[in-house]
PDB file of C-alpha atoms in Angstrom:
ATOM      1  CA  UNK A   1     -25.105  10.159 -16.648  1.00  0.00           C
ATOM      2  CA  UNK A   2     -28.707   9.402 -17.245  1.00  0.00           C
ATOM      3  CA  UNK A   3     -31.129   8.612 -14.726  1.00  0.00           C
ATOM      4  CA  UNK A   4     -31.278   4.934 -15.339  1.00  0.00           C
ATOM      5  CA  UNK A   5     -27.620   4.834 -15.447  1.00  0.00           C
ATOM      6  CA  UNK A   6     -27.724   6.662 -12.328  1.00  0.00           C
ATOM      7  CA  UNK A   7     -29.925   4.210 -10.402  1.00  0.00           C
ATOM      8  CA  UNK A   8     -28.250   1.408 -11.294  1.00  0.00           C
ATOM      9  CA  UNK A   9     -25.001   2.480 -10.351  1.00  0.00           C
ATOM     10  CA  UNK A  10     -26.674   3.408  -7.142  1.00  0.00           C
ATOM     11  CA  UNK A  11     -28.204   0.041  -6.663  1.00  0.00           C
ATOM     12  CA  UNK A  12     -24.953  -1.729  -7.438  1.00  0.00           C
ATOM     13  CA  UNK A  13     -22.974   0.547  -4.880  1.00  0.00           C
ATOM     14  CA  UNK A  14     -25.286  -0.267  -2.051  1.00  0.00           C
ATOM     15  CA  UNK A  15     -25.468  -3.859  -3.178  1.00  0.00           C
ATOM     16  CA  UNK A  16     -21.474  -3.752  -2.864  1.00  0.00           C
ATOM     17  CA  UNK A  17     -21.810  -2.390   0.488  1.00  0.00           C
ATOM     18  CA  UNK A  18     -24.502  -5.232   1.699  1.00  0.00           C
ATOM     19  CA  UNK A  19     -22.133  -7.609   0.405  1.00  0.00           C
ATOM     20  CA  UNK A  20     -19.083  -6.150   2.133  1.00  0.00           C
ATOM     21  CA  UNK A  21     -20.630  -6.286   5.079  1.00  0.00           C
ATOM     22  CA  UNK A  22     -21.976  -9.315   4.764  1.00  0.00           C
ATOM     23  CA  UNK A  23     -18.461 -10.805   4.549  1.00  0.00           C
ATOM     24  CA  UNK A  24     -17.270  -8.725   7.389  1.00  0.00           C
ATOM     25  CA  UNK A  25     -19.872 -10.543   9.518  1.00  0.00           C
ATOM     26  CA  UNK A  26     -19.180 -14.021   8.240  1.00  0.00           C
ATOM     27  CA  UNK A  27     -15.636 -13.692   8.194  1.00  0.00           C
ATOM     28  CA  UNK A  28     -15.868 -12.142  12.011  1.00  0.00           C
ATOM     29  CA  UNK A  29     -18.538 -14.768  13.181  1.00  0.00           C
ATOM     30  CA  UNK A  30     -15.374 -17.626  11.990  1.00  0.00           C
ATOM     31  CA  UNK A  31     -14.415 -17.205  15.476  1.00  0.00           C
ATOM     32  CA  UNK A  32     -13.916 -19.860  18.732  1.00  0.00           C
ATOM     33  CA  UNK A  33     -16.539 -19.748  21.188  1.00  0.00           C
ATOM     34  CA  UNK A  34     -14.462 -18.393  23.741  1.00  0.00           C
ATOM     35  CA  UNK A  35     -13.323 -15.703  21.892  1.00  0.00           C
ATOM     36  CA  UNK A  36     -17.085 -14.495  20.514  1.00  0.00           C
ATOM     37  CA  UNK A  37     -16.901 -10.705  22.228  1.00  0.00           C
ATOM     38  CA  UNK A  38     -18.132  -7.908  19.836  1.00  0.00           C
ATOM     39  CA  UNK A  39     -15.389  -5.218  20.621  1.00  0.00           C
ATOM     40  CA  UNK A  40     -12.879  -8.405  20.990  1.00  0.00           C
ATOM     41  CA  UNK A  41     -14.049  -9.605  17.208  1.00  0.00           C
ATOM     42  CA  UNK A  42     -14.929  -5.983  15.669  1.00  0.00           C
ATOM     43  CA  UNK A  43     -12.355  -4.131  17.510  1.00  0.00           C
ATOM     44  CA  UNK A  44      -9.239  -5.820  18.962  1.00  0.00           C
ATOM     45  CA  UNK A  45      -8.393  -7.741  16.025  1.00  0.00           C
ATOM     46  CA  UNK A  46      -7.746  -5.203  13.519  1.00  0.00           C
ATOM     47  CA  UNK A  47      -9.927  -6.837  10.828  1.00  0.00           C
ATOM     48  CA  UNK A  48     -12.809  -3.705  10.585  1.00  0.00           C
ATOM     49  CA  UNK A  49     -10.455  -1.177  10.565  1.00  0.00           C
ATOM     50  CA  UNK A  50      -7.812  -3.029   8.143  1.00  0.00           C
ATOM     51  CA  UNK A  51      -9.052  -4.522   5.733  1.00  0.00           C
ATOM     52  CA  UNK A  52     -13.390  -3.997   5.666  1.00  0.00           C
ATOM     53  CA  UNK A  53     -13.858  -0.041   6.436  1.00  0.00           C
ATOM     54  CA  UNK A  54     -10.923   0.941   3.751  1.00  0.00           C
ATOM     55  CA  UNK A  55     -13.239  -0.708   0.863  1.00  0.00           C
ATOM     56  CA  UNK A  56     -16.437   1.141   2.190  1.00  0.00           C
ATOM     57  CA  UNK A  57     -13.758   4.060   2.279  1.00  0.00           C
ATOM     58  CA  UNK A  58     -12.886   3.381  -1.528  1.00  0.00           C
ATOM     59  CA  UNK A  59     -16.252   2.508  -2.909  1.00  0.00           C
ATOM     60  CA  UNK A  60     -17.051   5.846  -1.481  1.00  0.00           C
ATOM     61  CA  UNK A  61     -14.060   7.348  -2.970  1.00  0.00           C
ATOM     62  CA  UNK A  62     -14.795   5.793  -6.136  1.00  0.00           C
ATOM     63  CA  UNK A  63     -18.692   7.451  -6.235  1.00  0.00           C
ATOM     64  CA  UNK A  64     -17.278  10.970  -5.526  1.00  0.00           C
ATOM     65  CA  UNK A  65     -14.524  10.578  -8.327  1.00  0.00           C
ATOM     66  CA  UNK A  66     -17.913   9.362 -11.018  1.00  0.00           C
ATOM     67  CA  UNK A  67     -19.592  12.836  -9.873  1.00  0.00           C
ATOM     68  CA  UNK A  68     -16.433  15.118 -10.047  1.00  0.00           C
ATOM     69  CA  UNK A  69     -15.579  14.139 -13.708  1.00  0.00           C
ATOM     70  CA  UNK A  70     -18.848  15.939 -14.671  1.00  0.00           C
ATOM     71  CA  UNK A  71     -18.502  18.710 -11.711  1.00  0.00           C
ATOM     72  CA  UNK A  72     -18.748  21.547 -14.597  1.00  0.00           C
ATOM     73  CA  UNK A  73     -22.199  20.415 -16.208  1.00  0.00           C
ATOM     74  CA  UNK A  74     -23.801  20.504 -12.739  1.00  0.00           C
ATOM     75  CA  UNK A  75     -22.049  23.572 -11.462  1.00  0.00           C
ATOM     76  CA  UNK A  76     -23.565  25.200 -15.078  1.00  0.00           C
ATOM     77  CA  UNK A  77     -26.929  23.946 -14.259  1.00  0.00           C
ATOM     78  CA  UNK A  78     -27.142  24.890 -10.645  1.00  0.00           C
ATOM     79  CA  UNK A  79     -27.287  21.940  -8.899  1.00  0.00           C
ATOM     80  CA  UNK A  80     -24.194  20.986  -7.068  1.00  0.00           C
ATOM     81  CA  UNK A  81     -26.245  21.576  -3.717  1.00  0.00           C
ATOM     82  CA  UNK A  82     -28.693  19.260  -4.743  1.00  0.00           C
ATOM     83  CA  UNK A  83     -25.944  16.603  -5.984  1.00  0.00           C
ATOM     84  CA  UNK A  84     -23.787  16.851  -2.364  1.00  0.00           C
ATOM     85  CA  UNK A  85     -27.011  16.366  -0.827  1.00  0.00           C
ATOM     86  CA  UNK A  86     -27.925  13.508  -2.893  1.00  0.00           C
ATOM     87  CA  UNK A  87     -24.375  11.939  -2.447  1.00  0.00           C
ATOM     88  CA  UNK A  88     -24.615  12.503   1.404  1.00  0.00           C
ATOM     89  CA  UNK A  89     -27.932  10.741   0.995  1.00  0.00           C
ATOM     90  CA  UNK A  90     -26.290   7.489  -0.961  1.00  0.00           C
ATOM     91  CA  UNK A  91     -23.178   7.375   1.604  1.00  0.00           C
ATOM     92  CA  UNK A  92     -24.880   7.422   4.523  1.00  0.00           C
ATOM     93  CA  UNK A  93     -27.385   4.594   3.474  1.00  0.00           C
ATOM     94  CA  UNK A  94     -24.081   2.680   2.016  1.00  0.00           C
ATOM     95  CA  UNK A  95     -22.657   2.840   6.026  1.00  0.00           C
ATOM     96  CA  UNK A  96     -25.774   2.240   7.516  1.00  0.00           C
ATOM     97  CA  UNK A  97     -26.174  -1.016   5.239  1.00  0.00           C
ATOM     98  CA  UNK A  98     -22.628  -1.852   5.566  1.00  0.00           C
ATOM     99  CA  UNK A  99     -23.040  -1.735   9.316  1.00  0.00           C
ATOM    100  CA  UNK A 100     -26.937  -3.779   9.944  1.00  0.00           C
ATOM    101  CA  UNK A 101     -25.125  -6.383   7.320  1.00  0.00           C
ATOM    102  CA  UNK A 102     -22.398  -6.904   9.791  1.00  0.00           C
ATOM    103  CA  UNK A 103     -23.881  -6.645  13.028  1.00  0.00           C
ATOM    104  CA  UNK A 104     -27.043  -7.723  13.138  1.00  0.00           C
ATOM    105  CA  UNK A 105     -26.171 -11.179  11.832  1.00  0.00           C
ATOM    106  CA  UNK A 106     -23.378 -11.548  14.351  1.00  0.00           C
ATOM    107  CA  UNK A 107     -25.827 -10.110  17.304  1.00  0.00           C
ATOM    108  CA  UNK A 108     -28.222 -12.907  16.526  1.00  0.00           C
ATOM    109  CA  UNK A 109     -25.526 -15.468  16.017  1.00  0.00           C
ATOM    110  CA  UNK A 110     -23.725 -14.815  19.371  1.00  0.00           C
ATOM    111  CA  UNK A 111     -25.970 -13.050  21.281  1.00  0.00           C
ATOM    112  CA  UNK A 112     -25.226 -14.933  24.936  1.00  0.00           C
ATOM    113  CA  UNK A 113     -21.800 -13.925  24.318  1.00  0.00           C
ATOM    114  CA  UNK A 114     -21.505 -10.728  22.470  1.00  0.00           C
ATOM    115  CA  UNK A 115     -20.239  -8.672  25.657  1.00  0.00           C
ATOM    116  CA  UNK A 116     -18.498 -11.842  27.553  1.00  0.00           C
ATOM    117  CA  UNK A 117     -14.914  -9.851  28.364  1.00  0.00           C
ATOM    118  CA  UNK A 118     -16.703  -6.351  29.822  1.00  0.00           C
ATOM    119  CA  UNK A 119     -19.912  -4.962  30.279  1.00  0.00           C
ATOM    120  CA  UNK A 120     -22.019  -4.081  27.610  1.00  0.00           C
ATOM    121  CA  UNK A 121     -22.551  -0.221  28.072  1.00  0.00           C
ATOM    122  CA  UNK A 122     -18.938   0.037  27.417  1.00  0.00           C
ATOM    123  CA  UNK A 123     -18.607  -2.461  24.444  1.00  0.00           C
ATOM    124  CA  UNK A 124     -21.698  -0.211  22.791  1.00  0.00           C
ATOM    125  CA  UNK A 125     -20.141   2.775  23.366  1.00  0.00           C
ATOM    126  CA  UNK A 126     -16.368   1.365  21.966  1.00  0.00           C
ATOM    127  CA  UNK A 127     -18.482  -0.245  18.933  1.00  0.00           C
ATOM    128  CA  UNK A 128     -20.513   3.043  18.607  1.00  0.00           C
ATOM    129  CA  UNK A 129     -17.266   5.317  18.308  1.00  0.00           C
ATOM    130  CA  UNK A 130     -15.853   3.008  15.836  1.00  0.00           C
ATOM    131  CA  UNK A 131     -18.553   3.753  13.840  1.00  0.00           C
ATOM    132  CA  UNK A 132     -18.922   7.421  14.622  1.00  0.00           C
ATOM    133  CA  UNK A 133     -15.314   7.583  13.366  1.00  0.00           C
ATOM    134  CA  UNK A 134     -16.102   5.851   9.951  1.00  0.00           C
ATOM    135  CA  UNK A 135     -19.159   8.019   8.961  1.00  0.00           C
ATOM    136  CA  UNK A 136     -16.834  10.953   9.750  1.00  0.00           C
ATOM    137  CA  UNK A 137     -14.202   9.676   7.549  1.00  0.00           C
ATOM    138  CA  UNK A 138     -17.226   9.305   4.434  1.00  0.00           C
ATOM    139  CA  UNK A 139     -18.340  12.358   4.704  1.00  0.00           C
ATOM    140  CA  UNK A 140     -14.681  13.852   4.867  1.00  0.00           C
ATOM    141  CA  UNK A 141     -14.570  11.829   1.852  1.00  0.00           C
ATOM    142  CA  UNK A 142     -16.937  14.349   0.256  1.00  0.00           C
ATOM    143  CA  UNK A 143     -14.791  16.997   0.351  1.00  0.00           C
ATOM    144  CA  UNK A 144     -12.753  15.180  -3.002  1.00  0.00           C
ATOM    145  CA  UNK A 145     -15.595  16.511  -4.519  1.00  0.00           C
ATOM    146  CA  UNK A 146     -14.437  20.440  -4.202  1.00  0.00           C
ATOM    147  CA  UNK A 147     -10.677  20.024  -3.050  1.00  0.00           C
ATOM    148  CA  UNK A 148      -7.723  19.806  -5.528  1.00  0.00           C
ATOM    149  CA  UNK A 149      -5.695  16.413  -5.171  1.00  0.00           C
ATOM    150  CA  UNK A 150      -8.454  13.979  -4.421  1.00  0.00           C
ATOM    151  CA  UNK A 151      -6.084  11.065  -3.271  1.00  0.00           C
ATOM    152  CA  UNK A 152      -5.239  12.782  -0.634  1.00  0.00           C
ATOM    153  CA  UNK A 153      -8.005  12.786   1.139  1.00  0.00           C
ATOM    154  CA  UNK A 154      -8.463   9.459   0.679  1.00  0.00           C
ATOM    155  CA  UNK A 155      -4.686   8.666   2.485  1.00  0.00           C
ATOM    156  CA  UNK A 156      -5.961  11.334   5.110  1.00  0.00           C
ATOM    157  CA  UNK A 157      -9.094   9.538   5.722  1.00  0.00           C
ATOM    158  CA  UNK A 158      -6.807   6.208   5.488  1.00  0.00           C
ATOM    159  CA  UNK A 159      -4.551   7.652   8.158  1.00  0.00           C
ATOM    160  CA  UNK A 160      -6.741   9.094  10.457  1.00  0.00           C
ATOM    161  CA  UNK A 161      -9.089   6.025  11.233  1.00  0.00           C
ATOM    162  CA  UNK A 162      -5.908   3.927  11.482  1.00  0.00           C
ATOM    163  CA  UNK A 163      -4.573   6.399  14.060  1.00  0.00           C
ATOM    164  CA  UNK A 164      -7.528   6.264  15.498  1.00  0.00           C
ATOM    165  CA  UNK A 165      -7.909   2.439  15.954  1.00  0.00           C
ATOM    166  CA  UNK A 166      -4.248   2.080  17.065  1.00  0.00           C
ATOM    167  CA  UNK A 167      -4.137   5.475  18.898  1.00  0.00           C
ATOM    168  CA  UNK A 168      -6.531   5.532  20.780  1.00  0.00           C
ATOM    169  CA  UNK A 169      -9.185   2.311  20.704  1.00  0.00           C
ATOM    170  CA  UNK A 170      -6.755  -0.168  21.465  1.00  0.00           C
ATOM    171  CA  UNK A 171      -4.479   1.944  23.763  1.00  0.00           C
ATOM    172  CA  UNK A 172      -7.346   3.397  25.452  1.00  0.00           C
ATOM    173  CA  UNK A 173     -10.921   2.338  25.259  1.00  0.00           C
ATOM    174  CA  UNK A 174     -10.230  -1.108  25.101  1.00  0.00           C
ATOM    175  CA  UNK A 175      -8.218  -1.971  28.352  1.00  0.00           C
ATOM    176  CA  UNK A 176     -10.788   0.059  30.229  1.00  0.00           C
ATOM    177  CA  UNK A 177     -13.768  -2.324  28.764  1.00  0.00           C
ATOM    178  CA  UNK A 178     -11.909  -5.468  29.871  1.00  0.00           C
ATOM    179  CA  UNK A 179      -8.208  -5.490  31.425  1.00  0.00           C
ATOM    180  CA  UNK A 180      -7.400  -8.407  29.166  1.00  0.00           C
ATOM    181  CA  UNK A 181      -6.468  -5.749  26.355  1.00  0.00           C
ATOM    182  CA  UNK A 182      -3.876  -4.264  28.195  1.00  0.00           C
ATOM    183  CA  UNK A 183      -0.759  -6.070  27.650  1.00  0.00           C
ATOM    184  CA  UNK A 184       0.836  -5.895  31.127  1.00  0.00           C
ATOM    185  CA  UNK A 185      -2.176  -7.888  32.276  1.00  0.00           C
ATOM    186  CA  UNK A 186      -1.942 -10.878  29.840  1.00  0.00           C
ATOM    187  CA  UNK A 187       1.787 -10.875  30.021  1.00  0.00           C
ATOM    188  CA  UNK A 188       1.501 -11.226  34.307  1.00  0.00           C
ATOM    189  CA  UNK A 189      -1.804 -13.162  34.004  1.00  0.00           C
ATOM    190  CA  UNK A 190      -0.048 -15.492  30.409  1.00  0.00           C
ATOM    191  CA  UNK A 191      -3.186 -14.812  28.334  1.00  0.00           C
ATOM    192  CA  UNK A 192      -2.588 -15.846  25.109  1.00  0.00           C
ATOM    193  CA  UNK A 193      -5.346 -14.903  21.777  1.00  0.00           C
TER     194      UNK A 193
END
């Protein structure tokens, strides 16, 4: 690939993460007033981990697959150091955009009622993990790069964050934010989303 080849496939994958994010926050912001809670919107309802972090996941997976095909040139020349590094560079800035392009709109948007179900150390700290978990998952990603059977990784990735989200966010961290996650406490108390 040449350099200006390069940096515009660079542009266009961060520009395709600003985007997805963008829509993430839009999409999450279409909400009810009474239901405008950050880990309620970003969390509870499955949409993040569903159907917005598995296209970061891909477009991730798709950059790693580019570099790969032409793994032998750069292992020839020396470089594949400075390539990972690179890479690490371009998917960390594509979840860091991803994330201010969600957030920071909503946060602005909502922000009287961002932590309205439990207090906000708590909802920072759920929100926080969830992203912890996803920048973990990219840079597990990387390792398509060296590692025979690159797909996967990608289901592995896939799999872990969902067990994650089902396992353990909304079984665990989520009924101790607010007990309106828990479902024996809507059922006595008829709490309907």
């Amino acid at each position: 690939m040449t350099k200006s080849r390069t940096s515009s496939f660079i542009k266009v994958m961060l520009f395709l993460s600003a985007i997805v994010g963008l829509v993430a926050g839009m999409y999450l912001n279409n909400r009810p007033d009474s239901i405008r809670d950050i880990p309620f919107v970003f969390v509870y309802q499955n949409s993040m981990s569903i159907y917005f972090e598995p296209i970061i996941y891909i477009l991730v997976f798709i950059e790693v697959i580019k570099i790969r095909r032409i793994r032998d040139a750069i292992d020839v020349r020396n470089k594949t150091d400075f390539v990972l590094d690179k890479l690490i560079q371009l998917v960390v800035s594509e979840w860091a955009i991803f994330w201010i392009c969600a957030l920071v709109p909503y946060w602005l948007l909502n922000l009287k009622t961002s932590f309205k179900f439990g207090t906000p150390t708590l909802g920072i700290l759920i929100l926080g993990l969830n992203m912890v978990t996803m920048l973990l998952g990219i840079l597990l990603l990387l390792s398509a790069y060296k590692l025979p059977y690159p797909y996967l990784i990608l289901l592995l990735v896939l799999a872990i964050t969902g067990g994650y989200h089902y396992g353990i966010e909304l079984n665990c961290f989520l009924p101790h934010y607010s007990p309106i996650f828990d479902p024996t406490y809507r059922a006595i108390h008829q709490i309907y989303f």
